[in-house]
mmCIF file with all atom_site columns, C-alpha atoms in Angstrom:
data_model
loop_
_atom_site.group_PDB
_atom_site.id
_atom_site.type_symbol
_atom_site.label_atom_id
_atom_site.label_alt_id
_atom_site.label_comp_id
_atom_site.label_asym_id
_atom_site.label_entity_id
_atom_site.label_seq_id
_atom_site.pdbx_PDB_ins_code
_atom_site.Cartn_x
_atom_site.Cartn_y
_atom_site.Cartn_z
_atom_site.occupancy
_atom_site.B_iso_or_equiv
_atom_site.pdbx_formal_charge
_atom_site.auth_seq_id
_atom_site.auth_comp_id
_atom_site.auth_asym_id
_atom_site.auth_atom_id
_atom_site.pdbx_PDB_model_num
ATOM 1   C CA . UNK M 1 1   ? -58.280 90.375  70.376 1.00 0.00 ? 1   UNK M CA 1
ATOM 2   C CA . UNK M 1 2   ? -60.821 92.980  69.493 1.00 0.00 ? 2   UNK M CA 1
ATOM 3   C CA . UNK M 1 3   ? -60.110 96.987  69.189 1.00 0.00 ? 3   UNK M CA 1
ATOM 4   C CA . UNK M 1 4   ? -61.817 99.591  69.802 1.00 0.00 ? 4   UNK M CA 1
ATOM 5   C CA . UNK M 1 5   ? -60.626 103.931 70.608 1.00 0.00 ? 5   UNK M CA 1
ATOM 6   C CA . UNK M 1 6   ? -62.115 106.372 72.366 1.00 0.00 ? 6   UNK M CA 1
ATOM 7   C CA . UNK M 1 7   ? -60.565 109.417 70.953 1.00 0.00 ? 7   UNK M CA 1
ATOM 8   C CA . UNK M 1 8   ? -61.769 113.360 70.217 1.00 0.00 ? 8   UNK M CA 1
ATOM 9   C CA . UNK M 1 9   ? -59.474 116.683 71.133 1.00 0.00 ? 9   UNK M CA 1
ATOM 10  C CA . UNK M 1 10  ? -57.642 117.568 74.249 1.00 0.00 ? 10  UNK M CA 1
ATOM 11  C CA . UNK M 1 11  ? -60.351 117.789 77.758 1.00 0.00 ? 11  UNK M CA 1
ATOM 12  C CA . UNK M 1 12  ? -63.068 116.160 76.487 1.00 0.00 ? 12  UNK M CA 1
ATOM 13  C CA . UNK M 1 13  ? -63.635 113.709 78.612 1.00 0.00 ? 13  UNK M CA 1
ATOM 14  C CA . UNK M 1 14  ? -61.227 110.790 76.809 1.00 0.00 ? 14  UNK M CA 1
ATOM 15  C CA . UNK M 1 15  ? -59.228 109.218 80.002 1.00 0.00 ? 15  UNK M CA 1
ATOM 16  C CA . UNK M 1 16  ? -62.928 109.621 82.267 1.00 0.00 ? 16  UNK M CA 1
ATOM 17  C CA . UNK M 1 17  ? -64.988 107.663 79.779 1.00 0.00 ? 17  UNK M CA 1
ATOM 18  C CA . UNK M 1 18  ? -61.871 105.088 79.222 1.00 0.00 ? 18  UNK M CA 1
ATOM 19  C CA . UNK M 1 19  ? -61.905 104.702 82.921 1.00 0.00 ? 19  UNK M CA 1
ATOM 20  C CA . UNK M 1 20  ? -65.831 103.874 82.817 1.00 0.00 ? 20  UNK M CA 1
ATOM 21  C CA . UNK M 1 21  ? -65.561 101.526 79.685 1.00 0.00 ? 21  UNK M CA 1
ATOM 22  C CA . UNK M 1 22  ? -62.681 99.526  81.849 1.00 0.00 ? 22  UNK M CA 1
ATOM 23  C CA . UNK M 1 23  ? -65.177 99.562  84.954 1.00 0.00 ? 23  UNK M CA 1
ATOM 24  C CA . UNK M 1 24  ? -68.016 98.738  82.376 1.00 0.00 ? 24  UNK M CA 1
ATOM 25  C CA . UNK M 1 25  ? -66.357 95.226  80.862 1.00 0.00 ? 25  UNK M CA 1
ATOM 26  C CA . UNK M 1 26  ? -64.654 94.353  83.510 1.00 0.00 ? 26  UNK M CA 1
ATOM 27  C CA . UNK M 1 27  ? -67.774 94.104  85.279 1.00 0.00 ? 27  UNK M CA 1
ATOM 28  C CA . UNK M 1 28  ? -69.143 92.579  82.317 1.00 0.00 ? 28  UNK M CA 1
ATOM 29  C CA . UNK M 1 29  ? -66.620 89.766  82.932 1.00 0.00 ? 29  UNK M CA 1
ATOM 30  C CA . UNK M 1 30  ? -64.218 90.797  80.021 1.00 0.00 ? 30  UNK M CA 1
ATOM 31  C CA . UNK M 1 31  ? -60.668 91.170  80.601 1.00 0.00 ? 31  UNK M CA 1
ATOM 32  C CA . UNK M 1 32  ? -59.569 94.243  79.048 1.00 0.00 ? 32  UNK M CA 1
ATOM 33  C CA . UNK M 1 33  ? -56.478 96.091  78.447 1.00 0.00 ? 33  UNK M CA 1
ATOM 34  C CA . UNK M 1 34  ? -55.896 100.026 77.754 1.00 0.00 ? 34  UNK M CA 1
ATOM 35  C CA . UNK M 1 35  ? -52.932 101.704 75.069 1.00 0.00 ? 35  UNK M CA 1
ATOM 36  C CA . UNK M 1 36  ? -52.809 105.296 75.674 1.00 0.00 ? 36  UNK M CA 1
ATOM 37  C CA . UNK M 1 37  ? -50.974 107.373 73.406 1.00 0.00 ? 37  UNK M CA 1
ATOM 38  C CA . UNK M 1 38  ? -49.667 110.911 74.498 1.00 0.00 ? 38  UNK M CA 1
ATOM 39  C CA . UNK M 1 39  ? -48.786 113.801 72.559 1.00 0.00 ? 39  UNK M CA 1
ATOM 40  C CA . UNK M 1 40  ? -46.084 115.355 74.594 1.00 0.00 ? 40  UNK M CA 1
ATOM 41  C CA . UNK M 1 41  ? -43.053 114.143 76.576 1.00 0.00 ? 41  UNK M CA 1
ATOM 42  C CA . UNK M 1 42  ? -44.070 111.957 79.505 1.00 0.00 ? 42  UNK M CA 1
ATOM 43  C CA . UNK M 1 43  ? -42.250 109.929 82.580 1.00 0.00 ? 43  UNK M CA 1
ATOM 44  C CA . UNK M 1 44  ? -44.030 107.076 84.096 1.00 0.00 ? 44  UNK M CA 1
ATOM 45  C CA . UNK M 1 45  ? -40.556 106.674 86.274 1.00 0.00 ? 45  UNK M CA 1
ATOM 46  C CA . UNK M 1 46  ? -39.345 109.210 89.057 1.00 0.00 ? 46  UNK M CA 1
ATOM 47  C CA . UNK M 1 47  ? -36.378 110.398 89.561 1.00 0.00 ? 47  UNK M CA 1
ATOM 48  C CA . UNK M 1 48  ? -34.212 108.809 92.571 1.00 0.00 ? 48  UNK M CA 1
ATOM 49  C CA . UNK M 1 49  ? -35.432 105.565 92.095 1.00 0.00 ? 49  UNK M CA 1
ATOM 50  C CA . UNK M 1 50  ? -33.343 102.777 91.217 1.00 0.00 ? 50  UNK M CA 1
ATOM 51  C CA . UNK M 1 51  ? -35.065 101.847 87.980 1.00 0.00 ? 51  UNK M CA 1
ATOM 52  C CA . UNK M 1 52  ? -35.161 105.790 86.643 1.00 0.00 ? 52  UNK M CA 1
ATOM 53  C CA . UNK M 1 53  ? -31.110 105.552 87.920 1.00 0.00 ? 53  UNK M CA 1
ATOM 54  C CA . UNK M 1 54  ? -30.702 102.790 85.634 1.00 0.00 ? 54  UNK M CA 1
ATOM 55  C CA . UNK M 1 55  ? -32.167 104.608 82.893 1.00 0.00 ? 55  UNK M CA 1
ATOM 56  C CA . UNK M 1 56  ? -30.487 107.457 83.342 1.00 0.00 ? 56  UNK M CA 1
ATOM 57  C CA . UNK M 1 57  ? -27.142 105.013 83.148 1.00 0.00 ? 57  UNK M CA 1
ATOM 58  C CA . UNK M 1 58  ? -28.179 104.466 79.520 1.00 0.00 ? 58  UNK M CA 1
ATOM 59  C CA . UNK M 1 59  ? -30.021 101.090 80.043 1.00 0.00 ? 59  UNK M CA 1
ATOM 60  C CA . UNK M 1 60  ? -32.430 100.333 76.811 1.00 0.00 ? 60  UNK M CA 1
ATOM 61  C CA . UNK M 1 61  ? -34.570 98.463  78.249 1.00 0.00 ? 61  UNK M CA 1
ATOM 62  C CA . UNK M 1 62  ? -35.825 98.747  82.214 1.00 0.00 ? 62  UNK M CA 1
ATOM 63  C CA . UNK M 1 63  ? -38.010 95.654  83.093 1.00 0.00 ? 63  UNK M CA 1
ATOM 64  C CA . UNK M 1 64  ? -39.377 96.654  87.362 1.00 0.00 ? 64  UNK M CA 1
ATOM 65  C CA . UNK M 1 65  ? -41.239 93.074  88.190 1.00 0.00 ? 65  UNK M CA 1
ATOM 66  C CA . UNK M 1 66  ? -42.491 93.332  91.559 1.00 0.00 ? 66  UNK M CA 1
ATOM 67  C CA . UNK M 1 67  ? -45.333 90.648  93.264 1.00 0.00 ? 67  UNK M CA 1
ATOM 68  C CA . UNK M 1 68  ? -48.379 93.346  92.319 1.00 0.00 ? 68  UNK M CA 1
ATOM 69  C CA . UNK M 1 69  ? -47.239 94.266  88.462 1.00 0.00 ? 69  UNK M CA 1
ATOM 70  C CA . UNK M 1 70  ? -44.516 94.569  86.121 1.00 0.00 ? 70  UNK M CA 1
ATOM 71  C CA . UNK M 1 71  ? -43.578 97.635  84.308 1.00 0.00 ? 71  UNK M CA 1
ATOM 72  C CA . UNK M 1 72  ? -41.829 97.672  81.019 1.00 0.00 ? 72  UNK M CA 1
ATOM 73  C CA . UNK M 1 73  ? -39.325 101.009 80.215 1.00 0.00 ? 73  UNK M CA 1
ATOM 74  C CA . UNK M 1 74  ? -37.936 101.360 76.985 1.00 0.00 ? 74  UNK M CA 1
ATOM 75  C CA . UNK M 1 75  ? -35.831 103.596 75.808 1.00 0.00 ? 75  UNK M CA 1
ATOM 76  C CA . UNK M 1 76  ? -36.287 105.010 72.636 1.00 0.00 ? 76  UNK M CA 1
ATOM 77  C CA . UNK M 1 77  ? -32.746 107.311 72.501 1.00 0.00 ? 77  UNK M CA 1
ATOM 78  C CA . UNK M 1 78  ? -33.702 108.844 68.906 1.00 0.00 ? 78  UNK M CA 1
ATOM 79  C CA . UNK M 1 79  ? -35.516 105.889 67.516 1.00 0.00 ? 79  UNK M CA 1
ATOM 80  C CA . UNK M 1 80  ? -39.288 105.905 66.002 1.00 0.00 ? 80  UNK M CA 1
ATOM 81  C CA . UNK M 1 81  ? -41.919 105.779 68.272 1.00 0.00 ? 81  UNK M CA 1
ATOM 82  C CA . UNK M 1 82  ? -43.446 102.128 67.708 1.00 0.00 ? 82  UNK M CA 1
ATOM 83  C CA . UNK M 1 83  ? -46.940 102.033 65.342 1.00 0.00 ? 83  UNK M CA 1
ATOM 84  C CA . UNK M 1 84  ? -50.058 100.843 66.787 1.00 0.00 ? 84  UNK M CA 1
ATOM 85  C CA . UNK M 1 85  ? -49.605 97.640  65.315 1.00 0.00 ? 85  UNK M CA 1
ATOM 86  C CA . UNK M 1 86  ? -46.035 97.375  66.717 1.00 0.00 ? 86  UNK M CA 1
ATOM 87  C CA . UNK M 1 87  ? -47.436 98.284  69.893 1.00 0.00 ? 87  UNK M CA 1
ATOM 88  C CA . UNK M 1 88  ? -50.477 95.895  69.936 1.00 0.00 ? 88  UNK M CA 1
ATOM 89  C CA . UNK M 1 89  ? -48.419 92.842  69.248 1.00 0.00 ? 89  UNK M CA 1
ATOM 90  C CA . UNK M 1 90  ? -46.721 93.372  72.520 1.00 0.00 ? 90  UNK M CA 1
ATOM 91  C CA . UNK M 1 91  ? -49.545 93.530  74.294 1.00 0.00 ? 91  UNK M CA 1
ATOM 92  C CA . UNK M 1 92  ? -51.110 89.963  76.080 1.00 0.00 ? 92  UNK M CA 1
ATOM 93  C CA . UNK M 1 93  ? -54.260 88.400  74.763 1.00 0.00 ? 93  UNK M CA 1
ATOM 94  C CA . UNK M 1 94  ? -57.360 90.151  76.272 1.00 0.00 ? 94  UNK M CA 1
ATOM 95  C CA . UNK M 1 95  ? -60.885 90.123  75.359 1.00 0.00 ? 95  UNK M CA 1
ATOM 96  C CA . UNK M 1 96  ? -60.732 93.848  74.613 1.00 0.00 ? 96  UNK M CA 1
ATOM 97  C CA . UNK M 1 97  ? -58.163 96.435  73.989 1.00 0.00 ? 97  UNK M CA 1
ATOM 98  C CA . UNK M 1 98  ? -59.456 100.032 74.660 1.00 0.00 ? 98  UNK M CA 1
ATOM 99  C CA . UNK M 1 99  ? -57.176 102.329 72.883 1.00 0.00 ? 99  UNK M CA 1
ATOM 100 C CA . UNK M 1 100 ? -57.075 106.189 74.173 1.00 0.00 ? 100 UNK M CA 1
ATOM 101 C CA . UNK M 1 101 ? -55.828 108.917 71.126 1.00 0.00 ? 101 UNK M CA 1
ATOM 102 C CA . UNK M 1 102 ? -54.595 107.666 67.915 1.00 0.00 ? 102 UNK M CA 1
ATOM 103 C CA . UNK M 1 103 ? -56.643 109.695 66.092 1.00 0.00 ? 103 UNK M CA 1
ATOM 104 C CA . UNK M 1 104 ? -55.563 108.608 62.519 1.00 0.00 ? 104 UNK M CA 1
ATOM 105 C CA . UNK M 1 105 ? -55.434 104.934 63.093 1.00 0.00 ? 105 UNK M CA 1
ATOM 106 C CA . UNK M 1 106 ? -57.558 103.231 61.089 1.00 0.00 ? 106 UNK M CA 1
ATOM 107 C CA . UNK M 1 107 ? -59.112 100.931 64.101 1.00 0.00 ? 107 UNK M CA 1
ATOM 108 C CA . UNK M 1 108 ? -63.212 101.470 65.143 1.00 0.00 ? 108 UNK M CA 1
ATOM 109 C CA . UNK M 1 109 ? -63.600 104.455 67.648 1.00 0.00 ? 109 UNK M CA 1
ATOM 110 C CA . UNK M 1 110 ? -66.293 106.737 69.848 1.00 0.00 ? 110 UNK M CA 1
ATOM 111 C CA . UNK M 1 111 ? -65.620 110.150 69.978 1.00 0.00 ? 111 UNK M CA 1
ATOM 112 C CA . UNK M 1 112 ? -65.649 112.284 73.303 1.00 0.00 ? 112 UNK M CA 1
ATOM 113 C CA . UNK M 1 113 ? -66.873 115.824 72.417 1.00 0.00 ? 113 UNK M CA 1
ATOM 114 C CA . UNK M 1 114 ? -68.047 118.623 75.192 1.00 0.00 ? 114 UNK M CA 1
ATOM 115 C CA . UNK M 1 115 ? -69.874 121.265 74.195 1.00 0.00 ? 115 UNK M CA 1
ATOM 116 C CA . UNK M 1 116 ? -67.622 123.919 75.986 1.00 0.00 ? 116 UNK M CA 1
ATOM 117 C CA . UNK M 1 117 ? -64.813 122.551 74.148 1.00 0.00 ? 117 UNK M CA 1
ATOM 118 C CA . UNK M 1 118 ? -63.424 125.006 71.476 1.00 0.00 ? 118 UNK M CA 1
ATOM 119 C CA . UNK M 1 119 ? -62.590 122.530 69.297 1.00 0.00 ? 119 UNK M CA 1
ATOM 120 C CA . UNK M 1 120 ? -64.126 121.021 66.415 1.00 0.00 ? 120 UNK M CA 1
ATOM 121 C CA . UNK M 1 121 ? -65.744 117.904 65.756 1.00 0.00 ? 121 UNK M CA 1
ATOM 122 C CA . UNK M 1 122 ? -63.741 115.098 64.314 1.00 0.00 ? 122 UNK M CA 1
ATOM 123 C CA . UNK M 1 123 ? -66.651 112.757 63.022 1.00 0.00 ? 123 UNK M CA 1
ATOM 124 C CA . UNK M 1 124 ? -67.814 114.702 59.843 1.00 0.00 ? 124 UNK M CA 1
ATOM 125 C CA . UNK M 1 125 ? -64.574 113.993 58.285 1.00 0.00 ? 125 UNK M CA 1
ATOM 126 C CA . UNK M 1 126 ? -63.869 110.611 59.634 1.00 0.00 ? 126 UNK M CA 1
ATOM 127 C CA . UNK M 1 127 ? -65.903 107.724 59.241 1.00 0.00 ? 127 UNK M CA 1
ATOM 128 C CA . UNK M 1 128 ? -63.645 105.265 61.797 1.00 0.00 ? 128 UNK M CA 1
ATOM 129 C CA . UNK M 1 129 ? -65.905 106.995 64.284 1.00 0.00 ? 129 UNK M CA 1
ATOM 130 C CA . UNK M 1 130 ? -68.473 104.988 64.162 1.00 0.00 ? 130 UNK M CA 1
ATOM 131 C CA . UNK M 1 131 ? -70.220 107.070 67.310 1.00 0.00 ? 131 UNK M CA 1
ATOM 132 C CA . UNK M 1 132 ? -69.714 110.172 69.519 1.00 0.00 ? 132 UNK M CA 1
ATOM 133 C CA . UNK M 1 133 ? -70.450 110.163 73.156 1.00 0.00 ? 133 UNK M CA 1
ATOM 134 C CA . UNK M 1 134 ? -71.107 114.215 73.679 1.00 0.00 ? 134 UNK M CA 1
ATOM 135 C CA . UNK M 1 135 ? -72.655 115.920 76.781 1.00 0.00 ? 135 UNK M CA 1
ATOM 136 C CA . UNK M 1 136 ? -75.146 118.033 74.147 1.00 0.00 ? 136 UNK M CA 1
ATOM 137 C CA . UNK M 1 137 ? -77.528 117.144 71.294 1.00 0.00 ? 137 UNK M CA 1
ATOM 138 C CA . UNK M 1 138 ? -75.630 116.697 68.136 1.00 0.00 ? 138 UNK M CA 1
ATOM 139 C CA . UNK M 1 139 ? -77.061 115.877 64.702 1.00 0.00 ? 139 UNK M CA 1
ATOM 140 C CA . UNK M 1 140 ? -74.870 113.284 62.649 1.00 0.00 ? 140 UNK M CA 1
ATOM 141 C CA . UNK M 1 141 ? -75.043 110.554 60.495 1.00 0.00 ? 141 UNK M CA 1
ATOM 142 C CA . UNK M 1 142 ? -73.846 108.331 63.350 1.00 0.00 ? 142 UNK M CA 1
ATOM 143 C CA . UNK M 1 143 ? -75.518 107.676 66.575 1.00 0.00 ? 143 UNK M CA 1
ATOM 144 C CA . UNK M 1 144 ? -74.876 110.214 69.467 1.00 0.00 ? 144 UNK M CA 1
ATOM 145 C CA . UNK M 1 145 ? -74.952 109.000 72.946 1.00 0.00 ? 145 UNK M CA 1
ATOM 146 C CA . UNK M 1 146 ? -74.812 110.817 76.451 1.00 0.00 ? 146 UNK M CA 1
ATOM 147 C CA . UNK M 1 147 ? -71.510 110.943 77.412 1.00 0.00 ? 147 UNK M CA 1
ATOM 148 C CA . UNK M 1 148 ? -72.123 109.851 81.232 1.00 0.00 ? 148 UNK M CA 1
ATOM 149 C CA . UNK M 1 149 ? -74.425 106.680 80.096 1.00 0.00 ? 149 UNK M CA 1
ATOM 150 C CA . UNK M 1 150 ? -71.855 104.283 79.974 1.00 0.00 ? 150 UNK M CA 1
ATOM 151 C CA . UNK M 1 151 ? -73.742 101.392 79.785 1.00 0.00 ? 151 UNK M CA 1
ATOM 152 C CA . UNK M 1 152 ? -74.895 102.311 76.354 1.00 0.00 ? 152 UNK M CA 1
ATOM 153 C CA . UNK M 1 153 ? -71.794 103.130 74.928 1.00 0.00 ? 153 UNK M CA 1
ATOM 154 C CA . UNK M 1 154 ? -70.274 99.889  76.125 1.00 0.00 ? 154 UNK M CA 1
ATOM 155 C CA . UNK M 1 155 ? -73.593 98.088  74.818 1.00 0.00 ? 155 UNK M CA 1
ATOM 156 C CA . UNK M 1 156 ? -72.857 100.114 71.119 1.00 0.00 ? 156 UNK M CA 1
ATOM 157 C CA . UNK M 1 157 ? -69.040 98.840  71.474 1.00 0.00 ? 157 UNK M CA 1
ATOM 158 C CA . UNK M 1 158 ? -69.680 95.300  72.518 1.00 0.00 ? 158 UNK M CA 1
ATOM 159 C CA . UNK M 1 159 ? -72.388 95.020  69.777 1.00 0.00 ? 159 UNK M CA 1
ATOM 160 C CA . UNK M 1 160 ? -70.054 96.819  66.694 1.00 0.00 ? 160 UNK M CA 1
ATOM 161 C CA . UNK M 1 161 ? -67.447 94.009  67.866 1.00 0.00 ? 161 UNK M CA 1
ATOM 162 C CA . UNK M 1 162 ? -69.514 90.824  68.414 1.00 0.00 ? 162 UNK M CA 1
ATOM 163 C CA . UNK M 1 163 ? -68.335 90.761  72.225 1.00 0.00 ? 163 UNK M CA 1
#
């Protein structure tokens, strides 16, 4: 399977241009699959249902397998969150794997900057970004693109990974 991230600080852009790269291969006849990795506490389960009630019970595992998709809960009561590579292995063979955050992962990545961000750019110091999609001029040692043409960062990705 080949890797590649979209990463870059907090509203950027990262989840919009993920969403466009999925559109982008798919279309492209790829099958592709998406790890996102979040920061802060999240739920994909709601309370009241009976998979978040079993949960709650102290299951360790939640498996909800319906005829439209199957979700996966694990528990991880105290124990380290799983690495990348942990993570990846799980994870079905695809074509492509388009994998949102993990900034210090060692894997090929595009960088989402916006210029009325207040944050800093993340390239100069990391060469894993191998590009940065940006909605303003930039001058780096690695090519810039426009963050709304998709179609060119998708042709940049397919071409870095031989797809």
């Amino acid at each position: 399977m080949k890797l590649y991230g979209v990463t870059g600080w907090k509203n950027n852009g990262k989840t919009g241009l993920m969403e466009r790269l999925v559109a982008e291969f798919t279309a492209r006849g790829l099958t592709v699959s998406t790890l996102k990795h979040a920061h802060h506490a999240t739920d994909v389960d709601q309370p009241g249902t009976d998979s978040h009630r079993h949960r709650v019970a102290g299951a360790s595992e939640v498996v909800l397998a319906s005829p439209n998709r199957v979700a996966i809960m694990q528990e991880l009561r105290g124990a380290q969150e799983p690495s990348l590579t942990e993570l990846l292995a799980r994870m079905r063979p695809v074509d492509l794997i388009l994998v949102e955050g993990y900034k210090r992962e060692t894997h090929p990545k595009i960088e989402v900057h916006r210029a009325e961000a207040p944050t800093a750019l993340i390239a100069p110091n990391d060469p894993t970004i191998r590009a940065v999609a940006s909605d303003t001029a930039l001058e780096l040692d690695r090519p810039v693109f426009d963050l709304d043409d998709t179609a060119a960062i998708a042709d940049f990705i397919a071409a870095e990974l031989g797809l």
